[in-house]
mmCIF file of C-alpha atoms in Angstrom:
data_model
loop_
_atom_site.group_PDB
_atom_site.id
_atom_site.type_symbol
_atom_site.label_atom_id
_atom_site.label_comp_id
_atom_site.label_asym_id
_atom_site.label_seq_id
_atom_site.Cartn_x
_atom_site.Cartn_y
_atom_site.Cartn_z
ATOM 1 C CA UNK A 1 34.653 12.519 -2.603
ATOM 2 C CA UNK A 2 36.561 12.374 0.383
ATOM 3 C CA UNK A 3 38.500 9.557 1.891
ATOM 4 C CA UNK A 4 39.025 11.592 5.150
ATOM 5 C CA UNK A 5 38.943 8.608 7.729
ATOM 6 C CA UNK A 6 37.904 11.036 10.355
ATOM 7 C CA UNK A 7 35.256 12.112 8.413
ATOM 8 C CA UNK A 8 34.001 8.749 7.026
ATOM 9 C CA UNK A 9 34.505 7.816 11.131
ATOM 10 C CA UNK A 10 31.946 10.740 11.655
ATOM 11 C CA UNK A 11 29.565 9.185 8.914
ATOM 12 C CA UNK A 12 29.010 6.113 10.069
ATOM 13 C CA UNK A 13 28.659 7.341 13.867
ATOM 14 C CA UNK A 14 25.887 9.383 12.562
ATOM 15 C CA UNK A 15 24.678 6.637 10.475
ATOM 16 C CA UNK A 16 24.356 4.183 13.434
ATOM 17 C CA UNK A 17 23.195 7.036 15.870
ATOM 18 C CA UNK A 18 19.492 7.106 13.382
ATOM 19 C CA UNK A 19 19.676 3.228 13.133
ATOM 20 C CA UNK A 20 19.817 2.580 16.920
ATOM 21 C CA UNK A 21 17.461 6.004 17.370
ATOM 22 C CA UNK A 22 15.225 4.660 15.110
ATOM 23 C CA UNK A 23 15.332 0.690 16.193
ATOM 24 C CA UNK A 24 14.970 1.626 19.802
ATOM 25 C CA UNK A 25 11.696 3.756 18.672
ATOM 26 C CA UNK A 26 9.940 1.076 17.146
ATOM 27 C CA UNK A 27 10.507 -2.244 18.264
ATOM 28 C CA UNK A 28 8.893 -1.790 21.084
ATOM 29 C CA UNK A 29 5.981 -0.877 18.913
ATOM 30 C CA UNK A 30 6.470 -4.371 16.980
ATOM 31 C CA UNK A 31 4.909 -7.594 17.913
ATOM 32 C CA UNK A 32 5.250 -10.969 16.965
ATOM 33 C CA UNK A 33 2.298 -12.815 15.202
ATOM 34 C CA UNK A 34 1.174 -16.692 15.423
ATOM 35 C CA UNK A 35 -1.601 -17.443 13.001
ATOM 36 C CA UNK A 36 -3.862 -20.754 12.759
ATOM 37 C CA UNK A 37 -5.802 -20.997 10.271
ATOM 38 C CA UNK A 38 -6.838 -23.697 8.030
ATOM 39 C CA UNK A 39 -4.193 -23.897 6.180
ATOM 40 C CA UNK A 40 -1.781 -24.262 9.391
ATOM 41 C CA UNK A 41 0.300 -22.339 11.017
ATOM 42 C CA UNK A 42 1.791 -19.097 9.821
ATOM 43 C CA UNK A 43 4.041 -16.360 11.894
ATOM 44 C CA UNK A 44 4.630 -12.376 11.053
ATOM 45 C CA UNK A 45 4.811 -9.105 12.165
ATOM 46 C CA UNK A 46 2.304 -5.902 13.215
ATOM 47 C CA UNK A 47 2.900 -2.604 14.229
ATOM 48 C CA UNK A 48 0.788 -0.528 16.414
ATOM 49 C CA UNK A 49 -2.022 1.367 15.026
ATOM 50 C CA UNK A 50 -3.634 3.378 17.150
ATOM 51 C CA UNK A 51 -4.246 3.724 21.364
ATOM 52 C CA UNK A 52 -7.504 1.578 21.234
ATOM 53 C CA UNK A 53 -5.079 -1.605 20.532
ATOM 54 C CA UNK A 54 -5.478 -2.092 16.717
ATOM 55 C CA UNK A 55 -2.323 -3.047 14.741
ATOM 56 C CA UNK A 56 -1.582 -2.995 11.011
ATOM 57 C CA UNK A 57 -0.347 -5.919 9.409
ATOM 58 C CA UNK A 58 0.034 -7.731 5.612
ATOM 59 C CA UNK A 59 -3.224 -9.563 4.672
ATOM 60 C CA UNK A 60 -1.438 -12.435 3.662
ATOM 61 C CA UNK A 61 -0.055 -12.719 7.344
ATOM 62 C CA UNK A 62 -3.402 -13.178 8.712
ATOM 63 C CA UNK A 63 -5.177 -14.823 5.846
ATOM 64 C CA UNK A 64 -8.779 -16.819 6.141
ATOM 65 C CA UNK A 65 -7.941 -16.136 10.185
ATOM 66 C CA UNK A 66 -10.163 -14.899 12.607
ATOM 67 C CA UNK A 67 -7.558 -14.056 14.786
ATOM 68 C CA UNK A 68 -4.172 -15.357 17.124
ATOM 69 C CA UNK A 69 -1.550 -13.853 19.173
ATOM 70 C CA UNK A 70 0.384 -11.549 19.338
ATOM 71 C CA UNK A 71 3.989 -11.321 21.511
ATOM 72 C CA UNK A 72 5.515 -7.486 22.080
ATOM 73 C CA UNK A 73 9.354 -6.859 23.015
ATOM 74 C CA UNK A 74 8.748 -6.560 26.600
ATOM 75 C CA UNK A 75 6.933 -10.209 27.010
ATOM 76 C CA UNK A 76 3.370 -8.473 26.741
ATOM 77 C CA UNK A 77 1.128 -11.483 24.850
ATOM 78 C CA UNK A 78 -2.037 -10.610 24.157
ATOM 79 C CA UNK A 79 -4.695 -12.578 22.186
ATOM 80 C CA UNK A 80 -6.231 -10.890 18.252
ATOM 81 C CA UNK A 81 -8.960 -10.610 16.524
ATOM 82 C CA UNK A 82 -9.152 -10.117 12.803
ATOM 83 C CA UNK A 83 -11.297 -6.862 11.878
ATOM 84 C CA UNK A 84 -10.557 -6.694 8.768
ATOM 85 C CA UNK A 85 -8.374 -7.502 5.279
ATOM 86 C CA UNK A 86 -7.825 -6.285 2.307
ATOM 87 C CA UNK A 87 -5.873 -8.461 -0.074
ATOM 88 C CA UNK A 88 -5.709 -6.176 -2.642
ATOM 89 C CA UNK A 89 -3.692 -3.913 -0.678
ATOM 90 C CA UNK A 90 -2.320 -6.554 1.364
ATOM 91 C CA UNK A 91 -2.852 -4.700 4.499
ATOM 92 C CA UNK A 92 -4.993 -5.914 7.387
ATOM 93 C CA UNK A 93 -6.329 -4.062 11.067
ATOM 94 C CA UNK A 94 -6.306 -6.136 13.731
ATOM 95 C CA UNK A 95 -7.320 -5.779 17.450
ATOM 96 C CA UNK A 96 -5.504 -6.861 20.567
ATOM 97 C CA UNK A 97 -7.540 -7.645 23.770
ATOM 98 C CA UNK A 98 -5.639 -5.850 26.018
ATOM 99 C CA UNK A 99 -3.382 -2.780 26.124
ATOM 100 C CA UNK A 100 -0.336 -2.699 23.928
ATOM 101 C CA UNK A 101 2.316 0.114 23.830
ATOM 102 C CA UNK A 102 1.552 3.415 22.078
ATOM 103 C CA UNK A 103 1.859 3.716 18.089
ATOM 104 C CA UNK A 104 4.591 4.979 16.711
ATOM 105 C CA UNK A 105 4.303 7.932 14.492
ATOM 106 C CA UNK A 106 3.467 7.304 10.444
ATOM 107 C CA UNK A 107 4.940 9.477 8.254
ATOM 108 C CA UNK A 108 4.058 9.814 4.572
ATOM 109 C CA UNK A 109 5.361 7.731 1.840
ATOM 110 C CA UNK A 110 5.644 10.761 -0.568
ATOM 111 C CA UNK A 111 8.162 12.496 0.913
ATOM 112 C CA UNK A 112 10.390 9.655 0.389
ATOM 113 C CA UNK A 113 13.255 9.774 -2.320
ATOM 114 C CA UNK A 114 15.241 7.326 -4.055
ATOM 115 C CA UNK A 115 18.477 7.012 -2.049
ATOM 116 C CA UNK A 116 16.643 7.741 1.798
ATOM 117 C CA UNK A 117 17.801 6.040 4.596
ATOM 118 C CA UNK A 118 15.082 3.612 5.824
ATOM 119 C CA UNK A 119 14.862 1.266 8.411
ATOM 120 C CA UNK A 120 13.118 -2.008 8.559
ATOM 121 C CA UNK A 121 12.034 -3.582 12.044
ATOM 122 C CA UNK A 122 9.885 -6.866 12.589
ATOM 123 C CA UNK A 123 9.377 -9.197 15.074
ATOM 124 C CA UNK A 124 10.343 -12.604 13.850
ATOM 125 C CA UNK A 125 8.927 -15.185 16.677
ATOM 126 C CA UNK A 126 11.774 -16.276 18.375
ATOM 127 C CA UNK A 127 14.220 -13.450 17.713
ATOM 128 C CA UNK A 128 13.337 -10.959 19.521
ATOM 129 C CA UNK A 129 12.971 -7.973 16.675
ATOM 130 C CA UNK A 130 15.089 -7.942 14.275
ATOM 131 C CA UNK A 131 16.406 -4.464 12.561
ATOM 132 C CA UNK A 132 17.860 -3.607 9.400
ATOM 133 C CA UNK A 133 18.863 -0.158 7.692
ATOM 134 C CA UNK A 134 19.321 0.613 3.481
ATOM 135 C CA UNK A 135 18.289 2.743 1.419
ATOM 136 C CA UNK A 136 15.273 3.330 -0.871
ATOM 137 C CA UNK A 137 16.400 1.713 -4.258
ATOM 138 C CA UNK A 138 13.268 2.207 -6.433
ATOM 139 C CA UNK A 139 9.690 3.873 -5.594
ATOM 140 C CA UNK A 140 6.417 3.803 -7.436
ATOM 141 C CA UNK A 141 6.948 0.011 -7.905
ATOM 142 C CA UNK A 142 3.897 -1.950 -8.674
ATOM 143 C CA UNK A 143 3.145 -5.284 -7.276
ATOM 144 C CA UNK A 144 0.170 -7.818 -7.886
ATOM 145 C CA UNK A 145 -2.396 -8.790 -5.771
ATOM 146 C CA UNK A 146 -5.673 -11.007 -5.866
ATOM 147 C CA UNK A 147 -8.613 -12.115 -4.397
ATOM 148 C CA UNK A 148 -10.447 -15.055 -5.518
ATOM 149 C CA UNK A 149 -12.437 -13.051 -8.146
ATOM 150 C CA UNK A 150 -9.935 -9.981 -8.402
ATOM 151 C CA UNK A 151 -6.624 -9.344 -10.181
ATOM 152 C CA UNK A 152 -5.111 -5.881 -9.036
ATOM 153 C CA UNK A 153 -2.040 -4.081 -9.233
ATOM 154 C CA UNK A 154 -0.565 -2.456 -5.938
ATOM 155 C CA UNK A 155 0.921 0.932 -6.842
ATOM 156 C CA UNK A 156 3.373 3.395 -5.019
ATOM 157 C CA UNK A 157 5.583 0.483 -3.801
ATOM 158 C CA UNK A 158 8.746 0.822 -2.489
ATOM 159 C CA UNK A 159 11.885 -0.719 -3.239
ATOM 160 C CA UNK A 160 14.616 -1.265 -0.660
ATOM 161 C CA UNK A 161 17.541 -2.758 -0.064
ATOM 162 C CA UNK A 162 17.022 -2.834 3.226
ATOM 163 C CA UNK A 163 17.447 -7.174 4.074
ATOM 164 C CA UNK A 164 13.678 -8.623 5.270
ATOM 165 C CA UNK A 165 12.983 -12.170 5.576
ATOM 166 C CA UNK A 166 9.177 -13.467 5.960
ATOM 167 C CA UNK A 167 9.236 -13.124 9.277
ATOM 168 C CA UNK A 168 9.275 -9.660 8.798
ATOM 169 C CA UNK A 169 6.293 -9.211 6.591
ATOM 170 C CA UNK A 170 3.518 -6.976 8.123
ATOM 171 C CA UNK A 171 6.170 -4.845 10.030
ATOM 172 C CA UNK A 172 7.627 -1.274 10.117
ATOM 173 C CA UNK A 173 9.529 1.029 7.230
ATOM 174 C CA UNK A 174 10.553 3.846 8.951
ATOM 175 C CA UNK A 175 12.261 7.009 7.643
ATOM 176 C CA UNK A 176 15.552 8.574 9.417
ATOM 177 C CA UNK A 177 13.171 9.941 11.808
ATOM 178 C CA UNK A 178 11.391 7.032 12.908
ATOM 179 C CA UNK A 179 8.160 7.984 11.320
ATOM 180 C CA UNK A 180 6.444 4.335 9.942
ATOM 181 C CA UNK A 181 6.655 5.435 6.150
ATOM 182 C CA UNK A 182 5.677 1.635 4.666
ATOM 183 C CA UNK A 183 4.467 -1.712 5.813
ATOM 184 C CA UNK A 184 6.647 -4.635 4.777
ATOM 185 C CA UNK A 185 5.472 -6.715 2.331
ATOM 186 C CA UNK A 186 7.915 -9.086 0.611
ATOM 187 C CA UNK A 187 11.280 -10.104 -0.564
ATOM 188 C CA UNK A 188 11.722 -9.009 -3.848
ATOM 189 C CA UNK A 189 14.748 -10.846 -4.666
ATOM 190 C CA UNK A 190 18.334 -11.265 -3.170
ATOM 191 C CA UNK A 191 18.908 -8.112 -1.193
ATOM 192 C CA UNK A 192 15.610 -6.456 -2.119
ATOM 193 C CA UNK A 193 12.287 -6.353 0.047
ATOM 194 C CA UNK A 194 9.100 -4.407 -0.733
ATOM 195 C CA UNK A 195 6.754 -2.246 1.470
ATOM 196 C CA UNK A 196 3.223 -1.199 0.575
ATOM 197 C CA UNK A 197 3.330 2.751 1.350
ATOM 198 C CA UNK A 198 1.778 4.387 4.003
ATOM 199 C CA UNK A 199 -0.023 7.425 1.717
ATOM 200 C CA UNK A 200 -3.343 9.371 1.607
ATOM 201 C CA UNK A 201 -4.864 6.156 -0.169
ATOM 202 C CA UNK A 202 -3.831 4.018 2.385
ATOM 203 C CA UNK A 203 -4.587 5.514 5.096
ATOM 204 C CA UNK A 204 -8.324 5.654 3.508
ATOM 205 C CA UNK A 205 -7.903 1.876 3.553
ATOM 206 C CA UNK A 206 -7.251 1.304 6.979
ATOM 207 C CA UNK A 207 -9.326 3.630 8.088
ATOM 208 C CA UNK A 208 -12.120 1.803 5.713
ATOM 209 C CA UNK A 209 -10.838 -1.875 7.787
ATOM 210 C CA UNK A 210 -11.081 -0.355 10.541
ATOM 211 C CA UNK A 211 -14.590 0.921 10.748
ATOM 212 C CA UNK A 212 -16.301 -1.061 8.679
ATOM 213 C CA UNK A 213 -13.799 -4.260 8.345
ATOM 214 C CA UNK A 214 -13.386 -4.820 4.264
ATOM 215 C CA UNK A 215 -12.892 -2.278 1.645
ATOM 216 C CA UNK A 216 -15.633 -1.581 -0.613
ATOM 217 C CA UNK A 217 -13.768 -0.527 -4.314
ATOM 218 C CA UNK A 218 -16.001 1.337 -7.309
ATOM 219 C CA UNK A 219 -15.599 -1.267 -10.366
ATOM 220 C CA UNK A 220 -15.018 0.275 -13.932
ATOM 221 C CA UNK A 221 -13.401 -2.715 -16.004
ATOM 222 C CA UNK A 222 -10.948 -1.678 -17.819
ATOM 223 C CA UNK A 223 -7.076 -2.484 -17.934
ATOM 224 C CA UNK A 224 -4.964 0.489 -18.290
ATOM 225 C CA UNK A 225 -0.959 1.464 -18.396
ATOM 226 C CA UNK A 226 0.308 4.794 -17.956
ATOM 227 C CA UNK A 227 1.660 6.526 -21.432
ATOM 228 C CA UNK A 228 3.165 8.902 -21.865
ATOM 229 C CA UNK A 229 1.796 11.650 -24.085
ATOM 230 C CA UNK A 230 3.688 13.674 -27.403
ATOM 231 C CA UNK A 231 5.338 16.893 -27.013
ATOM 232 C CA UNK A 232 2.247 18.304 -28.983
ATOM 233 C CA UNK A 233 -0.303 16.264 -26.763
ATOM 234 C CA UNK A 234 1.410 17.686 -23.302
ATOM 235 C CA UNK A 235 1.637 21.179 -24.494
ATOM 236 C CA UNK A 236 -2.227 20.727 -25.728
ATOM 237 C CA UNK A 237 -3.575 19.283 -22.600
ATOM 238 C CA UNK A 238 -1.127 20.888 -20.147
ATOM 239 C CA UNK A 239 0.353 17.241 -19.185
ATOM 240 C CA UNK A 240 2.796 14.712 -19.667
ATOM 241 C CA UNK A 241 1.025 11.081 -19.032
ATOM 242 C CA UNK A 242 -2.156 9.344 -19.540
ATOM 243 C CA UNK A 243 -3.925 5.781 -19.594
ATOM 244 C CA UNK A 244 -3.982 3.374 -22.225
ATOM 245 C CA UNK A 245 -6.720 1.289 -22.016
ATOM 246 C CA UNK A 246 -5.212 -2.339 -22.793
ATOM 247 C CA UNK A 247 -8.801 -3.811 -22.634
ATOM 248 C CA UNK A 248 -12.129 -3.091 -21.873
ATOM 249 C CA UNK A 249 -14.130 -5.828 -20.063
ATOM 250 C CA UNK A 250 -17.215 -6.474 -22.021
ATOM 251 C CA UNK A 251 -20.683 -5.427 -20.182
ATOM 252 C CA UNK A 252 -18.767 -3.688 -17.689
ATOM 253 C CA UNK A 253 -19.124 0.077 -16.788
ATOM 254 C CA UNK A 254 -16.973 0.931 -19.186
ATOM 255 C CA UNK A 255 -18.037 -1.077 -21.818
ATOM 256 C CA UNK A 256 -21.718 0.184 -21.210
ATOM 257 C CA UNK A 257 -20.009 4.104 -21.838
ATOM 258 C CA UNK A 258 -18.419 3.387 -25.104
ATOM 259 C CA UNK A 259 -14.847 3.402 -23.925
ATOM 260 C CA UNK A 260 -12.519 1.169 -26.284
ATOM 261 C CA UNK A 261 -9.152 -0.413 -25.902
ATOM 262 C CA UNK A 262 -6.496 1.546 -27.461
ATOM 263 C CA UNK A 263 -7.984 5.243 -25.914
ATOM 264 C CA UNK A 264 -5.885 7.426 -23.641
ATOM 265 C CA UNK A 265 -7.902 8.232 -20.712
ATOM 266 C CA UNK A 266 -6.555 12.129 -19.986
ATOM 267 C CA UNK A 267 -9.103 13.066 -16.600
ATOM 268 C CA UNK A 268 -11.924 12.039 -14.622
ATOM 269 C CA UNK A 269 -14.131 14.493 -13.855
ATOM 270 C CA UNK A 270 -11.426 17.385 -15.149
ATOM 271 C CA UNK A 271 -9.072 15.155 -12.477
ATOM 272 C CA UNK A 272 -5.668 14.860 -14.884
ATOM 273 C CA UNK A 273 -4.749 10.838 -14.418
ATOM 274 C CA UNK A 274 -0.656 9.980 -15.233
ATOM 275 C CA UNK A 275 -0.644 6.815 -13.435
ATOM 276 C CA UNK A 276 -2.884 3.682 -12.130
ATOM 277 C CA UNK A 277 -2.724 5.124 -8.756
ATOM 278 C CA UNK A 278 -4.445 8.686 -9.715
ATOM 279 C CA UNK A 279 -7.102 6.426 -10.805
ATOM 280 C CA UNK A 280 -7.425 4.072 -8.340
ATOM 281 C CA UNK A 281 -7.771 6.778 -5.542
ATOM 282 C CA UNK A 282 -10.787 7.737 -6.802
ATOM 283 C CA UNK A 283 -12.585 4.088 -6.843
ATOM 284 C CA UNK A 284 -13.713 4.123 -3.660
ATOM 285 C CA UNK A 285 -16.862 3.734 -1.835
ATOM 286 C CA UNK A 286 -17.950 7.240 -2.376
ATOM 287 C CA UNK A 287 -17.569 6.488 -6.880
ATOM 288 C CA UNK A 288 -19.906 3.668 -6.531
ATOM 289 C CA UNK A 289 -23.103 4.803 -8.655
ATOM 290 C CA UNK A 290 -22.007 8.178 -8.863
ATOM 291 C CA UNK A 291 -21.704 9.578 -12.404
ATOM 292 C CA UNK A 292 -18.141 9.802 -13.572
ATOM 293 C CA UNK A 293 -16.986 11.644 -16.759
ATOM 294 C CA UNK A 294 -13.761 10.214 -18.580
ATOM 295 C CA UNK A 295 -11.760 12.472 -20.729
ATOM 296 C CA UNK A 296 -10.207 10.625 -23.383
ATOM 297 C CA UNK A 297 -8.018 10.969 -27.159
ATOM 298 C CA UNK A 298 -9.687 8.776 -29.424
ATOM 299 C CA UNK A 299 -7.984 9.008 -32.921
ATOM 300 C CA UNK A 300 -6.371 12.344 -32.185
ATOM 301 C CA UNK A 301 -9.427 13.929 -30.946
ATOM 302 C CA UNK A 302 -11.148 14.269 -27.650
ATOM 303 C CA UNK A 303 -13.875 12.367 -26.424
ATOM 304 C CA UNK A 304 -16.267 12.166 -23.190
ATOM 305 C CA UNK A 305 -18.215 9.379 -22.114
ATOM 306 C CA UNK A 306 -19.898 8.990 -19.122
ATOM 307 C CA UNK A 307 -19.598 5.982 -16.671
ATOM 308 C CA UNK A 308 -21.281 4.857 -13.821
ATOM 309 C CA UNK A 309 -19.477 2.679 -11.554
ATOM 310 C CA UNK A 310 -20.732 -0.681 -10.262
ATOM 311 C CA UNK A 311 -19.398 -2.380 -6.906
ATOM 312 C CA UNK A 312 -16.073 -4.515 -7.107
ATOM 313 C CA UNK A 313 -17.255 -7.784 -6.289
ATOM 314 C CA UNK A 314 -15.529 -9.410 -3.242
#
């Protein structure tokens, strides 16, 4: 490793050349929320969505809300509307009623690896944007999230060590090249923060918020974990991880197909599943009703049942 001051000179230069690139990118792009609700008064962050004037956010910035303000970099304040939240995600669309600076560009959560240099940037009322850099300490996190009826894990999150405070909550992740890889979330703990990725699901999400303003899930009941599968098991079925189903709700879809607790749910619909996530892409609006076949080992053997998903209750 070298100790080279010259060169370790060099590596921060080109450290703090992507953090300033990067911060003078997107804060612009950053705006400031105030939030009334019912439950008083609450402040965050969104980042531009799209050139209509809709901005992504956390949906436990906005809450019960129906809408606010919203305060960019450059003194533009504009009034919002709530069009939709997902608590389950935690991420929420919004719409300004005026113009607001372009969106940045989003990137794709996927590419990132443990040990990339990220970026956070929110717009704290009162300061103005605020920036910090770090690294990506952990992905494929999982987080919880709830609605009044609804206890669901958030998968795919990522771990930083890149310093947020709640202030920051509903703003930008970036990668080294300013592309908007995560939407900031929470403080995990001293020095840690979390941000819900910015993936193929996702998007699906906000594009579901944005068009029709709530998320409408498929509903199977059953509580999995991933597991991971023998050497025999892998070579047999040409992969490495399943899901254990912890429970099985009873008179739920799954209950109704003869699933049990204790079976390792291999595919759905010849889909291989290794983790929540591969599952919980396909619960969508388009699964609702539609005839699903689950692959599973039961007692060393294989077994299909067939299950036909019912609507996740708000």
């Amino acid at each position: 490793m070298s100790t080279d001051p010259a060169a370790e000179s060099a590596a921060l230069d080109a450290y703090s050349a992507i953090v300033t690139s990067v911060a003078a990118e997107l804060t612009p792009k950053v705006a400031a929320l105030r939030i009334r609700s019912r439950r008083g008064e609450s402040t965050g962050s969104a980042v531009v969505l799209t050139t209509e004037a809709h901005l992504v956010t956390n949906a436990h910035v906005v809450g019960d809300a129906r809408g606010g303000s919203a305060e960019f970099a450059d003194g533009t304040e504009a009034r919002f509307e709530v069009v939709g939240r997902d608590p389950l995600s935690d991420l929420a669309v919004i719409r300004a009623d005026r113009d607001v600076p372009a969106p940045p560009e989003f990137g794709d959560a996927s590419s990132l690896l443990v040990g990339s240099l990220v970026v956070a940037v929110g717009n704290p009322l009162g300061l103005s944007g605020t920036v910090t850099a770090g690294v990506v300490s952990a992905l494929g996190r999982s987080m919880p999230a709830r609605t009044r009826t609804t206890a669901r894990l958030i998968e795919d999150v990522i771990q930083t060590d890149a310093a947020l405070n709640p202030g920051n909550s509903g703003g930008a992740l970036a990668d080294s090249r300013g592309r908007v890889v995560g939407i900031n979330t929470a403080v995990a703990g001293i020095g840690l923060g979390m941000a819900v990725p910015i993936n193929a699901t996702t998007h699906q999400i906000i594009h579901a918020l944005m068009h029709d303003g709530r998320v409408r899930r498929a509903y199977l009941g059953m509580v999995s974990t991933p597991a991971r599968l023998t050497p025999a098991q892998a070579e047999r079925y040409g992969q490495r991880g399943a899901l254990r189903l912890v429970e099985v709700v009873e008179s739920s879809p799954a209950a109704k197909s003869g699933l049990l607790a204790g079976d390792l749910v291999l595919a759905i619909d010849g889909a291989p599943l290794g983790d929540a996530q591969s599952l919980q892409k396909r619960l969508f609006a388009d699964a609702i009703g539609r005839r699903m076949e689950v692959t599973v080992i039961r007692n060393g053997a294989l077994v299909d049942a067939v299950v036909l998903p019912s609507e996740l209750p708000d």
